[in-house]
Tab-separated table of C-alpha atoms in Angstrom:
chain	number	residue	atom	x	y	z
A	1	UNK	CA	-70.578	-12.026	-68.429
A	2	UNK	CA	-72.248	-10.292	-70.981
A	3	UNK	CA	-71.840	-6.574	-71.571
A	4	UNK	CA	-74.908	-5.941	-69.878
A	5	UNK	CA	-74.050	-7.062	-66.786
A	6	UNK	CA	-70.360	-5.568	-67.261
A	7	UNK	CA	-71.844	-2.336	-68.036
A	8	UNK	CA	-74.491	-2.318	-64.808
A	9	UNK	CA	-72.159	-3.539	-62.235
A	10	UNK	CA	-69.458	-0.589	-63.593
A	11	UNK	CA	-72.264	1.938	-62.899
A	12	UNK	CA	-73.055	3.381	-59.772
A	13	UNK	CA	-76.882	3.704	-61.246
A	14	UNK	CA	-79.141	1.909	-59.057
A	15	UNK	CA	-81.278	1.778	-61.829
A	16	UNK	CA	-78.886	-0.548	-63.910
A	17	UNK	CA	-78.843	-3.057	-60.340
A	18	UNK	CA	-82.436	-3.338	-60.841
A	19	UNK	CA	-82.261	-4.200	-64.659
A	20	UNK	CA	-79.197	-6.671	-63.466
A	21	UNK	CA	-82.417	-8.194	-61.282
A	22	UNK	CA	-84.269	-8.213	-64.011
A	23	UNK	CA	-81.444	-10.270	-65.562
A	24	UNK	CA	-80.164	-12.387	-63.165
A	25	UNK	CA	-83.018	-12.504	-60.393
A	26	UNK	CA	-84.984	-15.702	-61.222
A	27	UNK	CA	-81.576	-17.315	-61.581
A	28	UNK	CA	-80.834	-16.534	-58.066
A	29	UNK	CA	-84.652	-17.431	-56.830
A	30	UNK	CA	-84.194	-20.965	-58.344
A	31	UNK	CA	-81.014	-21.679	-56.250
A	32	UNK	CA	-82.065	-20.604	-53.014
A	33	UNK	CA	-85.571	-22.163	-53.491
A	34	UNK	CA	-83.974	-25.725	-54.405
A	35	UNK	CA	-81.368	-25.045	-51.762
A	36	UNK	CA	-83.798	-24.066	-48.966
A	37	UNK	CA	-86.797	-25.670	-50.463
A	38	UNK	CA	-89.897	-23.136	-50.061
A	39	UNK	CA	-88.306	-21.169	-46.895
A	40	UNK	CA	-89.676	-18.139	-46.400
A	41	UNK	CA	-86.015	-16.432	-46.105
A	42	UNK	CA	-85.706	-17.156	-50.173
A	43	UNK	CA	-86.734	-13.404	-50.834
A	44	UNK	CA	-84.325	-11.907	-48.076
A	45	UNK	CA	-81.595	-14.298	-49.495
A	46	UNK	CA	-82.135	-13.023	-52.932
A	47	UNK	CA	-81.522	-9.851	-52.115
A	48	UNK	CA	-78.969	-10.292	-49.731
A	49	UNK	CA	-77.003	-11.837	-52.972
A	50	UNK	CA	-77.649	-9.149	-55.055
A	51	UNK	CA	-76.469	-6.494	-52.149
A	52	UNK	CA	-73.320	-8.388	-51.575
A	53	UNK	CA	-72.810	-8.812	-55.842
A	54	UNK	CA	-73.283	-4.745	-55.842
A	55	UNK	CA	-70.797	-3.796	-53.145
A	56	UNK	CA	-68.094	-6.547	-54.563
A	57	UNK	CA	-68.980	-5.017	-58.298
A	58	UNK	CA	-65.221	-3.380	-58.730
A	59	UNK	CA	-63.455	-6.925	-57.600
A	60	UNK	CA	-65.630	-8.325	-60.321
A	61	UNK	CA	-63.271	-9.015	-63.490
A	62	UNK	CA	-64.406	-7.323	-66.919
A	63	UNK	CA	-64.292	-10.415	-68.556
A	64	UNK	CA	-65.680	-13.083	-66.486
A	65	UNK	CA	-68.979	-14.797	-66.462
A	66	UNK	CA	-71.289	-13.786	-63.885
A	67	UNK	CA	-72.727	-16.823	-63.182
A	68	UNK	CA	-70.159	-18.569	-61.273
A	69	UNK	CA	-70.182	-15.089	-58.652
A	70	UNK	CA	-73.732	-15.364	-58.292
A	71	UNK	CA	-73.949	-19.163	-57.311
A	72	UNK	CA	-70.804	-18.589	-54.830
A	73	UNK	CA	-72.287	-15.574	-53.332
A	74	UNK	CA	-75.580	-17.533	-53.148
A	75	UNK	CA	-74.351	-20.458	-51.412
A	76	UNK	CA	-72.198	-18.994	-49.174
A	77	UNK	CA	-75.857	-16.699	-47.636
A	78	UNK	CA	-77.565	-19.937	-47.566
A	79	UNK	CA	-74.955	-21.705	-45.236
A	80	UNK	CA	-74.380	-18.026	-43.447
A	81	UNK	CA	-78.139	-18.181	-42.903
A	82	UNK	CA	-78.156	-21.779	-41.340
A	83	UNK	CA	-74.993	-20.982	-39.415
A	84	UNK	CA	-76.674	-18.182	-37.877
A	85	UNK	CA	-79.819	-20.554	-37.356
A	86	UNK	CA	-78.062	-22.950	-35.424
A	87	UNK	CA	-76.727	-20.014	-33.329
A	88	UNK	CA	-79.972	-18.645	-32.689
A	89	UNK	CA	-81.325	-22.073	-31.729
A	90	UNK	CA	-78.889	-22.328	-28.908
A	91	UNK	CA	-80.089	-19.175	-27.050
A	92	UNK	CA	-83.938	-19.192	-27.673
A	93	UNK	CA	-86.631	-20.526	-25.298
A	94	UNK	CA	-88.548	-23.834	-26.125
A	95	UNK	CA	-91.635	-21.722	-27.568
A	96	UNK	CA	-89.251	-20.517	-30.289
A	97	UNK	CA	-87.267	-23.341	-30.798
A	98	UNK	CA	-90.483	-25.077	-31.896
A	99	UNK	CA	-91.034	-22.452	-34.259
A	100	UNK	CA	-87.697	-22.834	-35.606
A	101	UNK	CA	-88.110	-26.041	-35.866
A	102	UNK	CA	-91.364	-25.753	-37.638
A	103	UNK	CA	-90.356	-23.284	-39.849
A	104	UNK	CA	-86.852	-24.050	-40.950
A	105	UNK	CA	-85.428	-27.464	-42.763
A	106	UNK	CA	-84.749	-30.407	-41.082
A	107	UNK	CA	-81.866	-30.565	-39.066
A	108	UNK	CA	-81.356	-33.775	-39.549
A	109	UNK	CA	-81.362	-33.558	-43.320
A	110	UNK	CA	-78.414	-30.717	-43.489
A	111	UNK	CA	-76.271	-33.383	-41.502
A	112	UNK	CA	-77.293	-36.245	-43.545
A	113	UNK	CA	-76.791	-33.904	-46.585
A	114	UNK	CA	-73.235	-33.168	-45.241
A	115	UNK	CA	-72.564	-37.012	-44.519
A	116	UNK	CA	-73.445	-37.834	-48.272
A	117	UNK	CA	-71.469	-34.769	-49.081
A	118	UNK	CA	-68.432	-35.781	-47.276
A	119	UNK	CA	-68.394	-39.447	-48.386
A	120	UNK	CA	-68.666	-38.156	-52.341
A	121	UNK	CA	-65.568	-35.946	-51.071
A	122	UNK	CA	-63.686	-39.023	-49.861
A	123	UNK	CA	-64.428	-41.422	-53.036
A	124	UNK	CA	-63.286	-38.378	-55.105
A	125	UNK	CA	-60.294	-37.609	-53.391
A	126	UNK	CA	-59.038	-41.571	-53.791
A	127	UNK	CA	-59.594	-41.166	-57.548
A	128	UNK	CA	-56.961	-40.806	-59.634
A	129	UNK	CA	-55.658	-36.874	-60.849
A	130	UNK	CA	-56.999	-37.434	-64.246
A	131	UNK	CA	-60.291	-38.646	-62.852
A	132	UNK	CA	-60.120	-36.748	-60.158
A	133	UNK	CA	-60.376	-33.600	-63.281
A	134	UNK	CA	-62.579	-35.059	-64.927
A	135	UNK	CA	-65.250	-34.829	-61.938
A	136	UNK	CA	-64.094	-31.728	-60.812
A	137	UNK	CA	-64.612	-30.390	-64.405
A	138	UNK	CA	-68.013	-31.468	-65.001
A	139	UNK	CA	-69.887	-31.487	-61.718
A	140	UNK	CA	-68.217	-28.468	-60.202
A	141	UNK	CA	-67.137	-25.990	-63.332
A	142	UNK	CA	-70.055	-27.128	-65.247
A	143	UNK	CA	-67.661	-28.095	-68.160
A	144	UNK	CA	-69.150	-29.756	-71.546
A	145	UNK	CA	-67.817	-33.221	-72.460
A	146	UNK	CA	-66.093	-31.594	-75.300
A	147	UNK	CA	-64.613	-29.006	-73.348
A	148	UNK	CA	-63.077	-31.430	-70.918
A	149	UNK	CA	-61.599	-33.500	-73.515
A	150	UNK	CA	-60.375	-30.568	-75.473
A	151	UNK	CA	-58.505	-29.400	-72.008
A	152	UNK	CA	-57.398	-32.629	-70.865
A	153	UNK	CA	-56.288	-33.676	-74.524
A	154	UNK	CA	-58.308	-36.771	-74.026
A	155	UNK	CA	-61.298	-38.707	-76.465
A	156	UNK	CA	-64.978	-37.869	-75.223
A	157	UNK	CA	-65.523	-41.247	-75.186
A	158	UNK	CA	-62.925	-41.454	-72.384
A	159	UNK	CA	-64.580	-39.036	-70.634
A	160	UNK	CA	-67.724	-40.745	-70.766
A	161	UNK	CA	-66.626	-43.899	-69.427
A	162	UNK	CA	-64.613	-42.144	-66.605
A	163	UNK	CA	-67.909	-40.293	-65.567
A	164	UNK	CA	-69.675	-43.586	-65.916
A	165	UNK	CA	-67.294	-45.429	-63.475
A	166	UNK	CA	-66.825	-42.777	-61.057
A	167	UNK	CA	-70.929	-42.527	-60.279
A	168	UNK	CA	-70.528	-46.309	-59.900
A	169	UNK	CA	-67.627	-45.509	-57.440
A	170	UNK	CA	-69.927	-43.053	-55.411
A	171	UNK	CA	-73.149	-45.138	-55.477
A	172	UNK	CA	-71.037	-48.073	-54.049
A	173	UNK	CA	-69.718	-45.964	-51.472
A	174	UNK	CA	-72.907	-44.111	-50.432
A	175	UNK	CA	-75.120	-47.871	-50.897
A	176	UNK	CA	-72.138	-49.225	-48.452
A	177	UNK	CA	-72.747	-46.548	-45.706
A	178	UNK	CA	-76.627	-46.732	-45.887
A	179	UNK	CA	-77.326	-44.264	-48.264
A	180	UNK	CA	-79.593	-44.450	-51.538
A	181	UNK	CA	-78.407	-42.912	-54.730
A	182	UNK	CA	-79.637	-39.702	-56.029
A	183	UNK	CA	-81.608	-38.092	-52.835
């Protein structure tokens, strides 16, 4: 976190929270949009993260990246916002179930989304602990190459090649169950 952002979220100016906006708000805006995909909630949700990021500010550490709290706090509105969905689908009439329906994403593609997701979660979890790391280091911490080797005491070149064969592992595993690659 830089000591901008330390410095607003200490503050209990509203004025800094809308310079942190300014900071951190198209940041935000691009994960909910490729998340929800042009919904119109993508303004509520945005500010719904911010809210949350403002009352959590003094569990915030001093010296962490705020990144990582803004994706997590992010994600976890987008699948509160789809719980709640599915919720409200369950007690609404037909005339606004077909305006759900219209309006929100495709049901179908949140469970097919959660299939892929759960297969990946599988292939990974028969991986070995080293390249079990590796994956969890780059796809999930957003670790360098170099970083991962430096932590893991390991050449990049390994790294490489273990990134290289585990993608093979998941396309195998997705291709076997139906699923393309990469959607």
């Amino acid at each position: 976190m830089n000591k901008n952002a330390k410095q607003y979220l200490k503050s209990d100016n509203l004025f800094n929270m809308k310079n942190l906006v300014k900071i951190y708000g198209s940041y935000v805006y691009t994960i909910v949009n490729n998340s929800i995909n042009g919904n119109e909630d993508i303004e509520e949700i945005v500010s719904d993260v911010f809210l949350a990021l403002w009352q959590n500010r003094e569990k915030i550490q001093e010296e962490a990246d705020l990144k990582p709290y803004l994706i997590v706090i992010t994600k976890n509105l987008i699948k509160k916002k789809y719980r709640d969905l599915k919720k409200n689908v369950s007690t609404c009439d037909i005339d606004d179930l077909e305006n759900v329906i219209a309006s929100q994403m495709d049901i179908s593609q949140i469970v097919e989304n959660d299939e892929k997701k759960q297969i990946i979660s599988n292939t990974i979890n028969h991986l070995q602990e080293e390249e079990k790391a590796i994956f969890t280091l780059y796809y999930y911490n957003n670790k360098m190459i170099k970083e991962i080797a430096s932590y893991l005491k390991i050449s990049t070149t390994k790294v490489k090649v273990s990134l290289h064969r585990i993608r093979k592992k998941v396309k195998k595993e997705l291709m076997k169950r139906g699923y393309s690659y990469g959607k």
